[in-house]
Every structure is written in structure tokens, then in C-alpha cells.
Short mmCIF file of C-alpha atoms and ligand atoms in Angstrom, two decimals:
data_model
loop_
_atom_site.label_atom_id
_atom_site.label_comp_id
_atom_site.label_asym_id
_atom_site.label_seq_id
_atom_site.Cartn_x
_atom_site.Cartn_y
_atom_site.Cartn_z
CA MET A 1 -90.45 59.41 -0.13
CA PRO A 2 -92.92 61.17 -2.47
CA ASP A 3 -92.79 60.48 -5.91
CA SER A 4 -90.85 63.00 -8.33
CA TYR A 5 -91.65 63.93 -11.73
CA ILE A 6 -89.88 65.42 -14.42
CA LEU A 7 -91.84 66.29 -17.73
CA ILE A 8 -89.66 66.91 -21.17
CA LYS A 9 -92.05 69.04 -23.16
CA GLY A 10 -92.15 69.26 -27.12
CA ALA A 11 -89.33 67.35 -27.78
CA THR A 12 -88.31 65.32 -31.11
CA VAL A 13 -88.09 62.06 -29.81
CA ILE A 14 -85.79 58.97 -31.32
CA SER A 15 -87.15 56.10 -29.25
CA VAL A 16 -84.92 53.58 -30.75
CA GLU A 17 -87.57 50.77 -30.18
CA PRO A 18 -90.51 50.46 -30.72
CA SER A 19 -90.42 53.34 -33.60
CA GLU A 20 -86.86 52.49 -34.56
CA GLY A 21 -86.07 55.00 -37.38
CA THR A 22 -89.07 57.17 -37.02
CA PRO A 23 -88.63 60.17 -34.85
CA LEU A 24 -91.82 61.36 -33.18
CA TYR A 25 -92.23 65.09 -33.25
CA ASN A 26 -93.55 67.22 -30.56
CA TRP A 27 -93.55 64.48 -28.07
CA ASP A 28 -93.44 64.66 -24.31
CA ILE A 29 -91.61 62.47 -21.78
CA LEU A 30 -92.60 62.03 -18.26
CA ILE A 31 -90.54 60.51 -15.78
CA GLU A 32 -91.65 59.19 -12.58
CA ASN A 33 -88.79 58.77 -10.15
CA ASP A 34 -86.23 56.55 -11.86
CA ARG A 35 -88.42 55.28 -14.76
CA ILE A 36 -90.08 56.42 -17.94
CA LYS A 37 -93.88 56.81 -16.61
CA ALA A 38 -95.43 57.90 -20.11
CA VAL A 39 -94.50 58.98 -23.60
CA GLY A 40 -97.06 61.04 -25.94
CA ARG A 41 -98.41 64.31 -27.07
CA GLY A 42 -99.65 66.94 -24.47
CA LEU A 43 -98.92 64.92 -20.89
CA PRO A 44 -99.89 66.64 -18.11
CA LEU A 45 -97.57 67.59 -15.04
CA PRO A 46 -98.67 65.80 -11.88
CA GLU A 47 -98.65 67.38 -8.94
CA GLY A 48 -95.87 67.64 -6.07
CA ASP A 49 -91.97 67.22 -6.73
CA SER A 50 -92.13 67.84 -10.26
CA SER A 51 -90.20 69.88 -13.08
CA ILE A 52 -90.51 70.50 -16.63
CA ILE A 53 -87.71 70.54 -19.23
CA ASP A 54 -88.65 72.65 -21.97
CA ALA A 55 -87.30 70.71 -25.01
CA LYS A 56 -88.50 73.00 -28.06
CA ASN A 57 -85.45 72.68 -30.56
CA CYS A 58 -84.06 69.46 -28.74
CA ILE A 59 -84.06 65.72 -29.81
CA VAL A 60 -83.87 63.27 -27.10
CA THR A 61 -82.49 59.77 -27.50
CA PRO A 62 -81.57 57.13 -24.93
CA GLY A 63 -78.51 57.14 -23.20
CA PHE A 64 -75.51 55.55 -24.85
CA VAL A 65 -73.91 52.63 -23.78
CA ASP A 66 -70.15 52.00 -23.66
CA GLY A 67 -69.62 48.29 -23.34
CA HIS A 68 -66.02 48.21 -23.06
CA HIS A 69 -63.67 50.90 -21.29
CA HIS A 70 -60.37 51.00 -19.35
CA MET A 71 -61.61 53.86 -17.17
CA TRP A 72 -58.33 54.06 -15.11
CA GLN A 73 -56.47 55.45 -18.18
CA HIS A 74 -58.20 58.64 -18.23
CA LEU A 75 -55.00 60.51 -16.55
CA LEU A 76 -52.88 59.54 -19.65
CA ARG A 77 -54.98 61.17 -22.31
CA GLY A 78 -53.62 60.91 -25.78
CA ILE A 79 -50.36 58.86 -25.11
CA THR A 80 -51.20 56.01 -27.08
CA VAL A 81 -52.52 57.61 -30.64
CA ASP A 82 -49.35 56.69 -32.56
CA TRP A 83 -48.75 53.36 -30.54
CA SER A 84 -49.75 49.81 -31.93
CA LEU A 85 -51.45 47.23 -29.72
CA PHE A 86 -47.74 45.92 -28.59
CA GLY A 87 -46.84 49.37 -27.64
CA TYR A 88 -49.78 49.73 -25.86
CA ALA A 89 -49.76 46.28 -23.96
CA CYS A 90 -46.19 46.92 -23.05
CA HIS A 91 -45.77 50.45 -22.10
CA LEU A 92 -49.31 51.67 -20.84
CA ARG A 93 -50.36 48.31 -19.38
CA SER A 94 -47.67 47.04 -17.96
CA VAL A 95 -45.52 50.05 -16.82
CA PHE A 96 -48.05 53.18 -16.30
CA GLY A 97 -50.55 50.48 -14.80
CA SER A 98 -48.01 49.03 -12.39
CA LEU A 99 -47.57 52.97 -10.99
CA TYR A 100 -51.07 53.69 -10.29
CA THR A 101 -51.63 54.28 -6.71
CA PRO A 102 -55.28 53.89 -5.42
CA ASP A 103 -56.09 57.63 -5.47
CA ASP A 104 -54.75 57.83 -9.12
CA VAL A 105 -57.37 55.02 -9.89
CA TYR A 106 -60.10 57.11 -8.13
CA PHE A 107 -59.62 60.13 -10.00
CA ALA A 108 -59.14 58.53 -13.09
CA ASN A 109 -62.42 56.49 -12.77
CA TYR A 110 -64.31 59.59 -11.45
CA ALA A 111 -63.00 61.88 -14.27
CA ALA A 112 -63.70 59.28 -16.98
CA ALA A 113 -67.30 58.54 -15.72
CA LEU A 114 -68.01 62.39 -15.76
CA SER A 115 -66.65 62.66 -19.06
CA LEU A 116 -68.87 59.94 -20.45
CA LEU A 117 -71.96 61.41 -18.87
CA ASN A 118 -70.58 64.59 -20.37
CA ASN A 119 -70.80 62.94 -23.86
CA GLY A 120 -74.22 61.38 -23.02
CA VAL A 121 -72.79 58.19 -22.41
CA THR A 122 -75.19 56.91 -19.23
CA THR A 123 -74.11 53.18 -18.84
CA VAL A 124 -70.39 51.79 -19.02
CA LEU A 125 -68.68 48.45 -18.85
CA ASP A 126 -65.28 49.14 -16.90
CA HIS A 127 -62.80 46.58 -17.66
CA CYS A 128 -60.82 47.37 -14.78
CA HIS A 129 -57.17 45.70 -14.95
CA VAL A 130 -55.09 48.06 -12.80
CA ILE A 131 -55.96 46.60 -9.25
CA ASN A 132 -52.95 46.36 -7.86
CA SER A 133 -54.09 45.99 -4.21
CA PRO A 134 -57.58 45.90 -2.50
CA ALA A 135 -57.33 49.58 -2.28
CA HIS A 136 -57.06 50.08 -5.95
CA ALA A 137 -60.42 48.25 -6.20
CA ASP A 138 -62.18 50.23 -3.59
CA ALA A 139 -60.86 53.29 -5.25
CA ALA A 140 -62.08 52.38 -8.50
CA VAL A 141 -65.76 51.35 -7.44
CA LYS A 142 -65.95 54.64 -5.08
CA GLY A 143 -64.86 56.51 -8.45
CA LEU A 144 -67.70 55.11 -10.09
CA LYS A 145 -70.37 55.74 -7.57
CA ASP A 146 -69.61 58.99 -7.08
CA ALA A 147 -69.95 60.12 -10.51
CA ALA A 148 -73.39 58.41 -10.60
CA ILE A 149 -73.14 56.78 -13.89
CA ARG A 150 -74.98 53.53 -14.51
CA GLY A 151 -72.66 50.37 -15.35
CA THR A 152 -70.87 47.22 -14.04
CA PHE A 153 -67.65 47.30 -12.34
CA CYS A 154 -65.64 44.39 -13.79
CA TYR A 155 -62.77 43.12 -11.52
CA GLY A 156 -59.82 42.62 -13.32
CA LEU A 157 -57.84 39.47 -13.00
CA TYR A 158 -54.78 40.86 -14.51
CA GLN A 159 -51.72 41.17 -12.23
CA ASN A 160 -49.33 44.00 -13.38
CA PRO A 161 -45.67 42.93 -13.34
CA LYS A 162 -43.77 44.58 -10.38
CA GLU A 163 -41.42 47.26 -11.60
CA PRO A 164 -38.14 45.98 -10.48
CA GLY A 165 -36.31 48.45 -8.17
CA HIS A 166 -38.89 51.13 -8.82
CA PHE A 167 -39.65 52.52 -5.49
CA ALA A 168 -42.93 53.89 -7.22
CA SER A 169 -44.50 50.77 -8.14
CA THR A 170 -47.60 49.69 -6.45
CA ALA A 171 -47.72 46.16 -8.21
CA THR A 172 -46.38 43.40 -5.97
CA ASP A 173 -45.80 39.80 -6.21
CA THR A 174 -47.93 39.08 -3.18
CA PHE A 175 -51.10 40.12 -4.64
CA ASP A 176 -51.14 37.11 -6.76
CA GLN A 177 -54.41 35.28 -8.50
CA ALA A 178 -55.09 33.66 -5.25
CA ALA A 179 -55.29 36.87 -3.36
CA ARG A 180 -56.85 38.34 -6.09
CA ALA A 181 -59.74 35.77 -6.03
CA ASP A 182 -60.23 36.40 -2.32
CA ASP A 183 -60.29 40.21 -2.82
CA ALA A 184 -63.08 40.19 -5.64
CA LEU A 185 -65.02 37.99 -3.42
CA ARG A 186 -64.63 40.60 -0.58
CA VAL A 187 -65.37 43.60 -3.17
CA ARG A 188 -68.69 41.46 -4.07
CA GLN A 189 -69.78 41.11 -0.75
CA GLU A 190 -68.65 44.84 0.52
CA TYR A 191 -70.26 46.90 -2.51
CA PHE A 192 -72.40 44.69 -4.62
CA PRO A 193 -74.47 42.61 -2.15
CA SER A 194 -77.62 42.24 -4.24
CA ASN A 195 -75.73 42.90 -7.45
CA ASP A 196 -79.45 43.65 -8.50
CA LEU A 197 -79.83 45.42 -11.72
CA GLN A 198 -83.19 47.02 -10.82
CA SER A 199 -82.10 48.33 -7.92
CA SER A 200 -78.59 49.09 -8.25
CA LEU A 201 -76.81 51.90 -10.39
CA LEU A 202 -73.74 49.82 -10.48
CA THR A 203 -73.42 46.05 -10.47
CA PHE A 204 -70.39 43.46 -10.29
CA GLY A 205 -68.60 41.66 -12.86
CA ILE A 206 -65.32 40.27 -13.49
CA ALA A 207 -62.83 40.65 -16.06
CA LEU A 208 -60.89 37.81 -17.26
CA ASN A 209 -57.12 37.82 -18.42
CA ASP A 210 -56.09 38.05 -21.98
CA PRO A 211 -56.21 34.54 -23.73
CA PRO A 212 -52.93 34.83 -25.29
CA THR A 213 -51.29 35.50 -22.17
CA ILE A 214 -52.63 32.31 -20.23
CA SER A 215 -53.48 28.97 -20.73
CA ARG A 216 -57.01 27.48 -21.86
CA GLU A 217 -57.03 25.88 -18.47
CA GLN A 218 -56.50 29.01 -16.72
CA ASN A 219 -59.11 30.83 -18.80
CA ILE A 220 -61.73 28.35 -18.16
CA GLY A 221 -60.75 28.31 -14.39
CA GLU A 222 -61.18 32.26 -14.28
CA LEU A 223 -64.68 31.91 -15.89
CA ASP A 224 -65.31 29.33 -13.02
CA LEU A 225 -64.54 31.55 -10.33
CA ALA A 226 -66.63 34.41 -11.82
CA ARG A 227 -69.61 32.16 -12.07
CA LYS A 228 -68.80 31.35 -8.12
CA LEU A 229 -68.62 34.82 -7.23
CA LYS A 230 -71.84 35.42 -9.23
CA ALA A 231 -70.59 38.07 -11.27
CA ARG A 232 -73.60 39.62 -13.64
CA LEU A 233 -70.96 39.92 -16.30
CA SER A 234 -67.72 38.28 -17.39
CA THR A 235 -66.01 40.39 -20.16
CA VAL A 236 -62.56 39.39 -21.71
CA HIS A 237 -60.45 40.67 -24.62
CA ALA A 238 -61.16 38.23 -27.66
CA SER A 239 -59.13 37.36 -30.76
CA VAL A 240 -57.36 40.40 -31.06
CA VAL A 241 -53.62 39.00 -32.18
CA SER A 242 -53.41 37.26 -35.52
CA ASP A 243 -51.37 36.71 -38.55
CA GLY A 244 -54.46 38.03 -40.48
CA THR A 245 -56.76 34.99 -40.60
CA PRO A 246 -59.34 33.83 -38.44
CA LYS A 247 -58.40 31.34 -35.78
CA PRO A 248 -60.27 29.95 -32.93
CA GLU A 249 -59.52 31.12 -29.42
CA VAL A 250 -60.93 31.78 -26.20
CA VAL A 251 -64.75 31.30 -27.60
CA GLN A 252 -63.94 28.19 -28.75
CA ASN A 253 -62.15 27.31 -25.25
CA PHE A 254 -65.42 28.35 -23.74
CA VAL A 255 -67.57 26.34 -26.23
CA ASP A 256 -65.41 23.04 -25.71
CA ALA A 257 -65.78 23.19 -22.23
CA LYS A 258 -69.61 24.09 -22.48
CA LEU A 259 -69.16 27.33 -20.77
CA MET A 260 -70.58 30.07 -23.01
CA GLY A 261 -73.60 31.87 -21.69
CA PRO A 262 -75.46 35.14 -21.80
CA ASP A 263 -73.16 36.65 -18.98
CA LEU A 264 -70.20 36.83 -21.69
CA VAL A 265 -69.09 40.06 -23.07
CA PHE A 266 -66.43 39.87 -25.44
CA SER A 267 -64.80 42.69 -26.72
CA HIS A 268 -62.91 43.14 -30.26
CA GLY A 269 -63.01 39.70 -31.89
CA GLY A 270 -61.65 40.73 -35.22
CA TRP A 271 -60.26 37.44 -35.69
CA MET A 272 -63.07 35.63 -34.50
CA THR A 273 -64.01 32.23 -36.74
CA ASP A 274 -67.56 32.01 -38.05
CA ASP A 275 -68.12 28.95 -35.69
CA GLU A 276 -67.29 31.35 -32.88
CA LEU A 277 -69.66 34.12 -33.70
CA ALA A 278 -72.34 31.47 -34.09
CA ALA A 279 -71.60 30.24 -30.86
CA VAL A 280 -71.86 33.67 -29.40
CA ARG A 281 -75.32 34.02 -30.85
CA ASN A 282 -76.56 30.77 -29.96
CA SER A 283 -75.41 31.36 -26.35
CA GLY A 284 -76.98 34.90 -25.90
CA ALA A 285 -73.50 36.44 -25.28
CA GLY A 286 -72.30 39.50 -27.08
CA ILE A 287 -69.64 41.29 -28.91
CA ILE A 288 -68.44 44.87 -28.31
CA GLY A 289 -66.47 46.79 -31.14
CA THR A 290 -64.23 49.41 -30.64
CA PRO A 291 -63.74 50.90 -34.01
CA GLU A 292 -61.08 53.50 -33.03
CA THR A 293 -58.75 51.56 -31.52
CA GLU A 294 -59.12 48.14 -33.37
CA LEU A 295 -58.50 49.94 -36.54
CA GLN A 296 -55.43 51.91 -35.07
CA MET A 297 -53.98 49.00 -33.34
CA GLY A 298 -54.03 46.01 -35.76
CA MET A 299 -56.79 44.11 -34.00
CA GLY A 300 -58.67 43.03 -37.34
CA TYR A 301 -61.39 44.78 -39.23
CA PRO A 302 -64.07 45.49 -36.79
CA VAL A 303 -66.33 42.65 -36.13
CA VAL A 304 -69.76 44.16 -35.02
CA TRP A 305 -71.63 44.20 -38.36
CA LYS A 306 -70.81 40.88 -39.37
CA ALA A 307 -71.75 39.73 -35.85
CA ALA A 308 -75.10 41.90 -35.78
CA ASP A 309 -75.90 40.13 -39.46
CA MET A 310 -75.32 36.89 -37.81
CA GLY A 311 -77.77 37.22 -34.91
CA CYS A 312 -75.31 38.19 -32.23
CA HIS A 313 -75.79 40.98 -29.67
CA ALA A 314 -73.41 43.55 -30.74
CA GLY A 315 -72.73 47.16 -29.45
CA LEU A 316 -70.08 49.50 -29.14
CA GLY A 317 -67.34 51.04 -26.90
CA LEU A 318 -64.68 53.39 -26.34
CA ASP A 319 -62.01 51.04 -24.81
CA ILE A 320 -59.38 53.87 -23.72
CA THR A 321 -59.26 57.57 -23.50
CA SER A 322 -55.34 57.37 -23.43
CA ASN A 323 -56.15 57.27 -26.94
CA GLN A 324 -59.21 58.84 -28.27
CA GLY A 325 -61.69 61.33 -27.00
CA ASN A 326 -65.15 60.19 -25.28
CA ASP A 327 -67.46 61.45 -28.11
CA PHE A 328 -70.21 58.43 -28.86
CA MET A 329 -71.23 60.28 -31.87
CA ALA A 330 -67.66 59.95 -33.25
CA GLN A 331 -67.35 56.33 -32.72
CA MET A 332 -70.57 55.47 -34.47
CA ARG A 333 -69.79 57.24 -37.54
CA LEU A 334 -66.20 55.66 -37.47
CA ALA A 335 -68.17 52.03 -37.28
CA LEU A 336 -70.50 53.00 -39.83
CA GLN A 337 -68.27 54.63 -42.60
CA THR A 338 -65.55 52.13 -42.11
CA GLN A 339 -68.19 49.43 -42.79
CA ARG A 340 -69.56 51.33 -45.67
CA ALA A 341 -66.32 51.65 -47.38
CA ARG A 342 -66.09 47.88 -47.19
CA GLU A 343 -69.10 47.00 -48.39
CA TYR A 344 -69.29 49.53 -51.34
CA ASP A 345 -70.51 47.82 -54.59
CA ARG A 346 -69.07 49.16 -57.27
CA ARG A 347 -70.89 46.51 -60.01
CA THR A 348 -74.22 48.73 -59.85
CA VAL A 349 -75.35 52.07 -59.52
CA GLN A 350 -77.71 53.02 -56.90
CA ARG A 351 -78.79 55.90 -54.72
CA ASP A 352 -78.34 54.51 -51.21
CA VAL A 353 -75.72 52.73 -49.20
CA GLY A 354 -77.04 49.64 -47.44
CA ARG A 355 -75.85 50.35 -43.97
CA LYS A 356 -77.83 53.14 -42.27
CA ALA A 357 -77.31 55.87 -39.74
CA VAL A 358 -80.31 54.50 -37.30
CA ASP A 359 -78.73 50.84 -37.52
CA VAL A 360 -75.70 52.12 -36.05
CA LEU A 361 -77.56 54.44 -33.34
CA ARG A 362 -79.53 51.29 -32.34
CA MET A 363 -75.95 49.48 -31.95
CA ALA A 364 -74.86 52.44 -29.63
CA THR A 365 -77.95 52.06 -27.34
CA LEU A 366 -80.15 49.28 -27.51
CA GLY A 367 -77.64 47.19 -28.91
CA GLY A 368 -74.92 47.94 -26.09
CA ALA A 369 -77.93 47.34 -23.70
CA GLU A 370 -78.48 43.73 -24.98
CA VAL A 371 -74.64 42.65 -24.72
CA MET A 372 -74.64 44.03 -21.03
CA ASP A 373 -77.86 41.93 -20.44
CA MET A 374 -79.79 44.84 -19.66
CA GLY A 375 -82.03 45.21 -22.73
CA SER A 376 -85.15 45.19 -20.90
CA LEU A 377 -84.22 47.79 -18.40
CA ILE A 378 -82.34 50.46 -20.63
CA GLY A 379 -81.36 51.37 -24.04
CA SER A 380 -84.43 52.84 -25.67
CA ILE A 381 -87.31 55.14 -24.66
CA ALA A 382 -90.34 52.76 -23.83
CA LEU A 383 -92.57 52.46 -20.88
CA GLY A 384 -91.41 51.20 -17.56
CA LYS A 385 -87.49 51.72 -18.64
CA LYS A 386 -85.11 53.39 -16.71
CA ALA A 387 -85.19 57.05 -17.14
CA ASP A 388 -81.38 57.42 -18.92
CA LEU A 389 -81.95 60.05 -21.72
CA VAL A 390 -79.73 62.60 -23.66
CA ILE A 391 -81.30 65.79 -24.67
CA PHE A 392 -79.71 67.44 -27.77
CA ARG A 393 -80.17 71.32 -27.93
CA CYS A 394 -80.17 71.77 -31.84
CA ASP A 395 -80.44 75.36 -32.34
CA ASP A 396 -76.68 76.45 -33.18
CA ILE A 397 -74.61 76.98 -36.26
CA ASP A 398 -73.84 73.34 -36.32
CA THR A 399 -77.35 71.92 -35.93
CA VAL A 400 -79.77 74.16 -38.04
CA PRO A 401 -81.80 73.15 -39.99
CA VAL A 402 -82.73 69.79 -38.41
CA VAL A 403 -83.92 67.78 -41.62
CA ASP A 404 -83.49 64.36 -40.65
CA PRO A 405 -83.17 64.06 -37.00
CA ILE A 406 -81.27 60.75 -36.44
CA ALA A 407 -78.87 62.59 -39.09
CA THR A 408 -78.04 65.51 -37.12
CA VAL A 409 -77.61 63.27 -34.05
CA VAL A 410 -75.15 60.69 -35.59
CA PHE A 411 -73.74 63.09 -38.10
CA HIS A 412 -73.79 66.63 -36.74
CA ALA A 413 -74.12 66.68 -32.87
CA SER A 414 -71.15 66.89 -30.70
CA SER A 415 -70.99 66.94 -26.85
CA LYS A 416 -71.48 70.85 -26.86
CA ASN A 417 -74.97 70.22 -28.33
CA ILE A 418 -75.92 67.76 -25.15
CA ASP A 419 -77.73 69.98 -23.29
CA THR A 420 -79.19 67.62 -20.60
CA VAL A 421 -78.36 64.07 -19.54
CA ILE A 422 -80.49 61.98 -16.92
CA VAL A 423 -79.75 58.97 -15.47
CA ASP A 424 -82.12 56.98 -13.19
CA GLY A 425 -84.40 59.87 -13.62
CA LYS A 426 -81.76 62.29 -11.99
CA ILE A 427 -80.34 65.10 -14.13
CA VAL A 428 -76.79 65.17 -14.21
CA LYS A 429 -75.99 67.58 -16.88
CA GLN A 430 -77.98 70.55 -17.39
CA ASN A 431 -77.83 73.42 -19.40
CA GLY A 432 -74.69 72.30 -20.97
CA ARG A 433 -72.96 71.66 -17.88
CA LEU A 434 -72.23 68.56 -15.39
CA VAL A 435 -74.24 69.19 -12.30
CA GLY A 436 -72.42 69.13 -8.81
CA VAL A 437 -68.80 68.78 -9.78
CA ASP A 438 -66.11 70.81 -8.19
CA TRP A 439 -64.17 71.42 -11.42
CA GLU A 440 -61.23 73.45 -10.26
CA PHE A 441 -60.44 70.37 -7.49
CA LEU A 442 -60.53 67.76 -10.13
CA HIS A 443 -58.92 69.52 -12.54
CA ASN A 444 -55.52 70.02 -10.34
CA GLN A 445 -55.80 66.66 -9.37
CA MET A 446 -55.81 65.20 -12.87
CA ILE A 447 -53.01 67.34 -14.00
CA HIS A 448 -50.73 66.78 -11.13
CA ARG A 449 -51.33 63.03 -11.06
CA SER A 450 -51.14 62.63 -14.88
CA GLN A 451 -47.64 64.52 -14.24
CA ARG A 452 -46.16 61.96 -11.90
CA LEU A 453 -47.15 58.97 -13.64
CA ARG A 454 -45.44 60.41 -16.78
CA ASP A 455 -42.21 61.31 -14.83
CA GLU A 456 -42.22 57.74 -13.06
CA ALA A 457 -42.60 55.78 -16.06
CA ALA A 458 -39.87 57.95 -17.53
CA LYS A 459 -37.80 56.15 -15.08
CA VAL A 460 -38.68 52.61 -16.33
CA ASP A 461 -36.29 50.40 -18.63
CA MET A 462 -38.82 49.98 -21.50
CA GLU A 463 -36.84 47.41 -23.54
CA LYS A 464 -37.31 45.33 -20.51
CA ALA A 465 -41.13 45.85 -20.37
CA GLU A 466 -41.23 44.98 -24.21
CA SER A 467 -39.60 41.88 -23.71
CA LEU A 468 -42.35 40.80 -21.45
CA PHE A 469 -44.88 40.92 -24.29
CA ARG A 470 -42.52 40.54 -27.25
CA SER A 471 -42.90 36.63 -27.28
CA ILE A 472 -46.66 36.42 -27.11
CA PHE A 473 -47.09 38.71 -30.15
CA GLU A 474 -44.53 36.85 -31.79
CA LYS A 475 -46.68 33.67 -31.44
CA GLY A 476 -49.55 35.38 -32.17
CA ILE A 477 -47.91 36.22 -35.59
ZN1 ZN B 501 -59.69 46.56 -23.88
#
């Protein structure tokens, strides 16, 4: 195949690395096929299959990396905004999750991935804990592949409870942990034969069960299984339930069993002990903070800044759009400003605050890439890296004047300013619109599937559903 080129001309480039907080003005970026071929001033356009993007008045950043997301929940947008973690675990996870059909999962994952791309998120870790049958797993993978987002699909070992007597329940007793392990192997072999980051947009991982719901031995057994399957990443919710003090949990279990490694992605971690954070750092594992749900749902104070200070890989995630939207700039601001509030030094008078906008931009890009063990491939605008880029057009009432380009991106821009998104050298959003999406069809699917799920959930005895989780939460607090 002949090489193809895209030349982005005259942009303000925030490369994240190596120039970090110093924007490069009036620069060009040359993309050759899927890679960044050159960055500099006055670059020529090679002959052949090539196109130019005029990026005057535009800021280019690396694509954002969302390291923790349950994409299947996209059909239930906004349901959880007034819920605690307990309410979420009972109602959304175990009731709604049990009612999803494979096609619901497909459309949810497909739509969620498109929404992420629309918001400049080019890489995602999908913690997929809605796999009620092999067909659910197929649908989840297909949704991500059809949207052409980069990421790691993490097959969830979680078994949704069957809704007794509910004809719409797709969760069964027969698709148990043994059947799930066989199916994870099937998915790994069928869709991810090489599981190679360099050549595949989507790779395979495992999402372990939640530590408070299973024993230490089960936790360890699941990680063993993930490694036997050569999962590229294993992810697990960590240290989300506590009486308000740090306590050792899943990280300590893995430390004791000598199982820590760079393939581990811990989400949340608000109640991790200092020893656990040190173990995360020493092993090359990483932590993803999801500020919006952590702050709302009593998961402890976001630990990502402390983790980053201690030398851990640390990134950000959106977690659930059954709660907030996919605006990654909003998550950056929330992460940054809550930390500033916490650290504000009232004993001295000074102009600057400690945490900088550029620090959170790094966390949202290269930081997340490092957590997902992809730091050499994505997360910054550097020669030879994959061409995953976001172009912000900054000529409207909300962005003019651009005084500090990093401030514009983190504090002023929203998805409407995202003119172009490029993943793996291919344009997926152009002139402010997603490319190749049949929105009318997708829109109708989302509306009627969401309604059906809510209608079916309304028939479930929620008190019974709560009893399943009540003891777990009461034990934790
Ligand atoms: Zn989660």
C-alpha cells in the first residue's frame, strides 16, 4: 500500500513531552500512515496520497487517555448522579447489568467509544463487567472495534446475579467462573491472536472481581488466570470502601503473593496505605483516579496526586457515563482544583498555587499512557509515536484570546472546540463532526434500548438487590 500523509500546518503544539509546558508556536506536524513522522516549522508535504489541515488558530494536543471506564453504562446516562457507591453497586451493577442483552452492550460500547472520540479521548481501558454470556463479550469487542478507538478491552470476571423470576434477566447461574475463564480464553484467541500493541488498535486484558466481594485466594487465582491468558493488562477496583482510614487490601494481597507487576492497573485507590503506594511504584504498576465518582460516591479523596508525588504512574479516568459526561477537560479541572483546595497554604502569602495546569494535562495524556503500559507509543507528540491527536479550534467567543494555550485547553475549551480528532493516523472527527456515523440510526437504538432497560429494572425488587451488597458495605465501614 502506498504511504499516506497528513500535514497539520501552522498549529500551536502542546507536545507534553519533550517540551512539556512550553507550547510550540506556528509548528507543523507530519503524519505518515499511523505515525508522527516529523514535527517542526515549514515542513513540506510529501507527494502522493496526502492532505493538509490548516491549523491556524488551533492548538494540537496528544489524544487523551481514559484509564478506567465501564462503557456498557452509556445507555443509562445520568441515572446515578444522586447515588452513593452502595446505590450504584446494588442498582446499576447488579440489576441493570443483569438485564443487558448482547445488542444493548454492542450499542452502548459503540456509542460510548464515539462519545469519547468526540471529546478527544483516543485511548480507553474498558473495564467490561457486564459479560452475562459469550455473546455479550463478542458484542462488547465489536462495539469498540467498529468505533475504531484505541484501547484495551478488559474482560470482566464479574458474574451478575440472576434476577430470580425475571424473564428479562440475561445473567444465568451456568455462566459461572469456570465457564467465564474458558470464554475469556476464546475471546483472547479469536479477537486478539497477537495481542500486540504495535499492530492492533485494540488489545486484550482482564478485569478482576472487586476485592471486597471475594477472598484473597480468589483475587490471586484471578490474577494467575489473567497471566496464563497473557492479558496485556489486568485491572481491578482497589481500596474503595473504608471507615475513613487507609487499610491494606488488594495491592497488599498481591505484594504478599509476590504478584505485583507493570501489567496491573488499579482504579481509585483512595484508601491505599503508603506501603501499597510504594509497592505500586516499585512494581511499575499504575493508578487511575476518577475524580468525579470518587468525590461523589464516598470512595475516599482522589489519591492520584499523592501517587504521582511518590513516583507511581498515575492517570485519569471517566469511570461511568451513567453519571457524568465524557468531557475530559472537566475531569482535569476537577482533579486539579480539588487538590489545590486541599493543599492551599494559609500560613504564607504568595502568588502561585503549587499544582499547575500543565501537570494535570500530563496526567490526562502521557500519565494515563504510562499506566496502560503504552508510554512509548502514545501520550505525547513525539517522533515515531502513533498519530493520536486532538485539534482544538480556538476562534470562538469561549476561547479568544488565547493567552496561554495550556489554560485554553484545560480551563476554557469544551468538546465543541474539538475540530479534529486523529487516531492511528486516521481522521475520526473532522470540522467538529464524527466521521462515518449513522447518527439517526444510532440515536434511535440508544433511545429505545435505554427505555427498555429502565422499564425492566422498574419491575425488580430493589430491596432484595440491596441485601446482596449491604453486608459487604457494612463490613467495610
Ligand atoms: Zn469502576
